[in-house]
Amino acid sequence: MEKIRKQNVMGWISYSFSLFLTCVWAFWGIIENFHEGWYHESFIQNIGLLFLQYLSPMFLFLFLTLISVWKQRVGALLFLLVGIGLSFWFNKFNFFVLLPFFLLASLFWFGQISNKKQKYKVTVILPLFILIIFSVEPVYRVSTRYNDGNFGMRVIKSNGVSLIWAPEGPGWPDDGVNWYEADSLCKYLTEDGLSIATTQQNIWRLPTVEEAVRSMHRHGINCMGRLNASGTPEYENEPDKETPLWNPHTMVIYWWTGTEIDSTHASIITYNGKIRKREKKYGPGSLGFRAVKKFQKGNK
């Protein structure tokens, strides 16, 4: 009797933990998809990215959970194999990544699952419910983004700033660079912002944090951003990945600023106006920049 009770407890823990991880990945996947994904002009490409990149961890845990409810030991072996496979995939042993798989493999192996029909339903319905609930706001936000199609040089004269932002090209690339590359490209950028000179021009530069915050827009209107006493951005209306500043159809969602924190770190700004600290040598594809120069009468 005591043995059966322990098996039931282990079965309940293993199922609950596996379902929890499935739901966590459902939440993460849908939030991240509309934060850093969904930038293609093609609906098919966006859907493909959603399922292949952002929801694949959820589907993996959903599959493993359903198999484990059906046959605990088969599921246990699959959890173990997936954990080992991920270790080879990442080409290194990561204890914190592998621990959940090994823990679930052990619990499902020795546990006992009851009320299987009910668990099948909950396993499918709960993650689906999370996907629906947490996709409502981002789907609406992304589908109503303002895009005037003008990715040329833009003038922002409002909220205490008067800046010209570089056109699409070397001063506003579609891919990521580190801070050192961004700073150097600005220095060599020609007057029209469309090419790189062989000598320093020192016309363009990276915007400061305050300039970037004060320039953020939503639906073509300045968000009236400012830095409070603690240096945290505050907005009357939260910015989004929209023109005139951002291109909604590139993977870049962060920009470098010229505000250096120390010799190895600088501030970046997210399209929604948040400020973060990053190492200057950091340069993923989602972290780019857009050069600026002061607006003066007669500027082109």
CSV table of N, CA and C in Angstrom, one decimal, residues 171-183 205-213 240-241 245-247 250-260 265-280 282-292:
chain,number,residue,atom,x,y,z
A,171,GLY,N,24.2,53.2,-42.4
A,171,GLY,CA,23.9,53.9,-41.2
A,171,GLY,C,22.7,53.4,-40.5
A,172,TRP,N,22.0,52.5,-41.1
A,172,TRP,CA,20.8,51.8,-40.5
A,172,TRP,C,20.7,50.4,-41.2
A,173,PRO,N,21.5,49.5,-40.7
A,173,PRO,CA,21.5,48.2,-41.3
A,173,PRO,C,20.4,47.3,-40.9
A,174,ASP,N,20.1,46.3,-41.7
A,174,ASP,CA,19.1,45.3,-41.3
A,174,ASP,C,19.5,44.2,-40.4
A,175,ASP,N,20.8,44.1,-40.2
A,175,ASP,CA,21.3,43.0,-39.3
A,175,ASP,C,22.1,43.6,-38.1
A,176,GLY,N,22.5,42.7,-37.2
A,176,GLY,CA,23.2,43.2,-36.0
A,176,GLY,C,24.6,43.4,-36.1
A,177,VAL,N,25.1,44.3,-35.2
A,177,VAL,CA,26.6,44.6,-35.1
A,177,VAL,C,26.9,44.9,-33.7
A,178,ASN,N,28.1,44.8,-33.3
A,178,ASN,CA,28.5,45.2,-31.9
A,178,ASN,C,28.7,46.7,-31.8
A,179,TRP,N,28.9,47.2,-30.6
A,179,TRP,CA,28.9,48.6,-30.4
A,179,TRP,C,30.1,49.3,-31.1
A,180,TYR,N,31.2,48.6,-31.1
A,180,TYR,CA,32.4,49.1,-31.8
A,180,TYR,C,32.2,49.3,-33.3
A,181,GLU,N,31.6,48.3,-33.9
A,181,GLU,CA,31.3,48.4,-35.3
A,181,GLU,C,30.3,49.5,-35.6
A,182,ALA,N,29.3,49.6,-34.8
A,182,ALA,CA,28.3,50.7,-35.0
A,182,ALA,C,28.9,52.1,-34.8
A,183,ASP,N,29.7,52.2,-33.8
A,183,ASP,CA,30.4,53.5,-33.6
A,183,ASP,C,31.3,53.9,-34.8
A,205,ARG,N,26.6,60.0,-35.7
A,205,ARG,CA,26.9,59.4,-34.5
A,205,ARG,C,25.8,58.5,-34.0
A,206,LEU,N,26.0,57.8,-32.9
A,206,LEU,CA,24.9,57.1,-32.3
A,206,LEU,C,24.1,58.0,-31.4
A,207,PRO,N,22.8,57.9,-31.3
A,207,PRO,CA,22.0,58.7,-30.5
A,207,PRO,C,22.3,58.4,-29.0
A,208,THR,N,22.1,59.4,-28.1
A,208,THR,CA,22.2,59.2,-26.7
A,208,THR,C,20.9,58.5,-26.3
A,209,VAL,N,20.9,57.9,-25.0
A,209,VAL,CA,19.7,57.3,-24.5
A,209,VAL,C,18.6,58.3,-24.5
A,210,GLU,N,18.9,59.5,-24.0
A,210,GLU,CA,17.8,60.5,-23.8
A,210,GLU,C,17.2,60.9,-25.2
A,211,GLU,N,18.1,61.0,-26.2
A,211,GLU,CA,17.6,61.4,-27.5
A,211,GLU,C,16.7,60.3,-28.1
A,212,ALA,N,17.2,59.0,-27.9
A,212,ALA,CA,16.4,57.9,-28.4
A,212,ALA,C,15.0,57.8,-27.7
A,213,VAL,N,15.0,58.0,-26.4
A,213,VAL,CA,13.8,58.0,-25.6
A,213,VAL,C,12.8,59.1,-26.1
A,240,ASP,N,6.3,51.4,-30.2
A,240,ASP,CA,6.3,50.1,-30.8
A,240,ASP,C,7.2,50.1,-32.0
A,241,LYS,N,7.4,49.0,-32.6
A,241,LYS,CA,8.3,48.8,-33.8
A,241,LYS,C,7.6,49.4,-35.0
A,245,LEU,N,10.8,55.6,-37.1
A,245,LEU,CA,12.1,55.2,-36.6
A,245,LEU,C,12.5,53.7,-36.9
A,246,TRP,N,11.5,52.8,-36.8
A,246,TRP,CA,11.8,51.4,-36.9
A,246,TRP,C,11.3,50.8,-38.2
A,247,ASN,N,11.9,49.8,-38.6
A,247,ASN,CA,11.4,49.0,-39.8
A,247,ASN,C,10.7,47.8,-39.2
A,250,THR,N,12.2,43.9,-40.3
A,250,THR,CA,13.5,43.4,-40.1
A,250,THR,C,13.6,42.7,-38.7
A,251,MET,N,14.6,41.9,-38.5
A,251,MET,CA,14.7,41.2,-37.2
A,251,MET,C,15.3,42.1,-36.1
A,252,VAL,N,15.7,43.3,-36.4
A,252,VAL,CA,16.3,44.2,-35.4
A,252,VAL,C,15.3,44.7,-34.5
A,253,ILE,N,15.4,44.5,-33.2
A,253,ILE,CA,14.5,45.0,-32.2
A,253,ILE,C,15.2,45.9,-31.1
A,254,TYR,N,16.5,45.9,-31.2
A,254,TYR,CA,17.3,46.7,-30.3
A,254,TYR,C,18.3,47.6,-31.1
A,255,TRP,N,18.6,48.8,-30.5
A,255,TRP,CA,19.6,49.7,-31.1
A,255,TRP,C,20.6,50.0,-30.1
A,256,TRP,N,21.8,50.1,-30.5
A,256,TRP,CA,22.9,50.7,-29.7
A,256,TRP,C,22.7,52.2,-29.5
A,257,THR,N,23.0,52.7,-28.4
A,257,THR,CA,23.1,54.2,-28.2
A,257,THR,C,24.5,54.6,-27.9
A,258,GLY,N,24.7,55.9,-28.0
A,258,GLY,CA,26.1,56.4,-27.7
A,258,GLY,C,26.4,56.6,-26.3
A,259,THR,N,25.4,56.2,-25.4
A,259,THR,CA,25.6,56.4,-24.0
A,259,THR,C,26.4,55.2,-23.4
A,260,GLU,N,27.6,55.5,-23.1
A,260,GLU,CA,28.5,54.4,-22.5
A,260,GLU,C,28.4,54.4,-21.0
A,265,HIS,N,30.8,48.5,-21.6
A,265,HIS,CA,29.4,48.4,-21.6
A,265,HIS,C,28.7,49.7,-22.2
A,266,ALA,N,27.6,49.5,-22.9
A,266,ALA,CA,26.9,50.7,-23.3
A,266,ALA,C,25.4,50.4,-23.2
A,267,SER,N,24.6,51.4,-23.3
A,267,SER,CA,23.1,51.2,-23.2
A,267,SER,C,22.5,50.9,-24.6
A,268,ILE,N,21.5,50.1,-24.6
A,268,ILE,CA,20.7,49.8,-25.8
A,268,ILE,C,19.3,50.2,-25.6
A,269,ILE,N,18.5,50.5,-26.6
A,269,ILE,CA,17.1,50.7,-26.5
A,269,ILE,C,16.3,49.7,-27.3
A,270,THR,N,15.2,49.3,-26.7
A,270,THR,CA,14.3,48.3,-27.4
A,270,THR,C,13.2,49.1,-28.1
A,271,TYR,N,12.6,48.5,-29.1
A,271,TYR,CA,11.6,49.3,-29.9
A,271,TYR,C,10.5,49.7,-29.0
A,272,ASN,N,10.2,49.1,-27.9
A,272,ASN,CA,9.2,49.5,-27.0
A,272,ASN,C,9.6,50.5,-25.9
A,273,GLY,N,10.9,51.0,-26.1
A,273,GLY,CA,11.4,52.1,-25.4
A,273,GLY,C,12.1,51.8,-24.1
A,274,LYS,N,12.3,50.5,-23.8
A,274,LYS,CA,13.0,50.1,-22.6
A,274,LYS,C,14.5,50.2,-22.8
A,275,ILE,N,15.3,50.5,-21.8
A,275,ILE,CA,16.7,50.7,-21.8
A,275,ILE,C,17.4,49.5,-21.1
A,276,ARG,N,18.4,49.0,-21.7
A,276,ARG,CA,19.2,47.9,-21.1
A,276,ARG,C,20.7,48.1,-21.2
A,277,LYS,N,21.4,47.4,-20.4
A,277,LYS,CA,22.9,47.4,-20.4
A,277,LYS,C,23.4,46.2,-21.2
A,278,ARG,N,24.3,46.4,-22.1
A,278,ARG,CA,24.9,45.3,-22.8
A,278,ARG,C,26.4,45.5,-23.0
A,279,GLU,N,27.1,44.4,-23.1
A,279,GLU,CA,28.6,44.4,-23.4
A,279,GLU,C,28.8,45.0,-24.8
A,280,LYS,N,29.7,45.8,-25.0
A,280,LYS,CA,30.0,46.4,-26.3
A,280,LYS,C,30.3,45.4,-27.4
A,282,TYR,N,29.0,42.5,-27.7
A,282,TYR,CA,27.8,41.8,-28.0
A,282,TYR,C,27.2,42.2,-29.3
A,283,GLY,N,26.9,41.3,-30.2
A,283,GLY,CA,26.3,41.7,-31.5
A,283,GLY,C,25.5,40.7,-32.2
A,284,PRO,N,24.3,40.3,-31.6
A,284,PRO,CA,23.4,39.4,-32.2
A,284,PRO,C,22.7,40.0,-33.4
A,285,GLY,N,22.0,39.2,-34.2
A,285,GLY,CA,21.3,39.8,-35.4
A,285,GLY,C,20.2,40.7,-35.0
A,286,SER,N,19.7,40.6,-33.8
A,286,SER,CA,18.6,41.5,-33.4
A,286,SER,C,19.0,42.9,-32.9
A,287,LEU,N,20.3,43.1,-32.7
A,287,LEU,CA,20.8,44.3,-32.1
A,287,LEU,C,21.6,45.1,-33.2
A,288,GLY,N,20.9,46.2,-33.7
A,288,GLY,CA,21.5,47.0,-34.7
A,288,GLY,C,21.7,48.5,-34.2
A,289,PHE,N,21.6,49.4,-35.1
A,289,PHE,CA,21.7,50.8,-34.7
A,289,PHE,C,21.1,51.7,-35.8
A,290,ARG,N,20.9,52.9,-35.5
A,290,ARG,CA,20.5,53.9,-36.5
A,290,ARG,C,21.2,55.2,-36.2
A,291,ALA,N,22.1,55.6,-37.1
A,291,ALA,CA,22.9,56.8,-36.9
A,291,ALA,C,22.0,58.1,-36.9
A,292,VAL,N,22.5,59.1,-36.2
A,292,VAL,CA,21.8,60.4,-36.2
A,292,VAL,C,22.8,61.5,-36.4
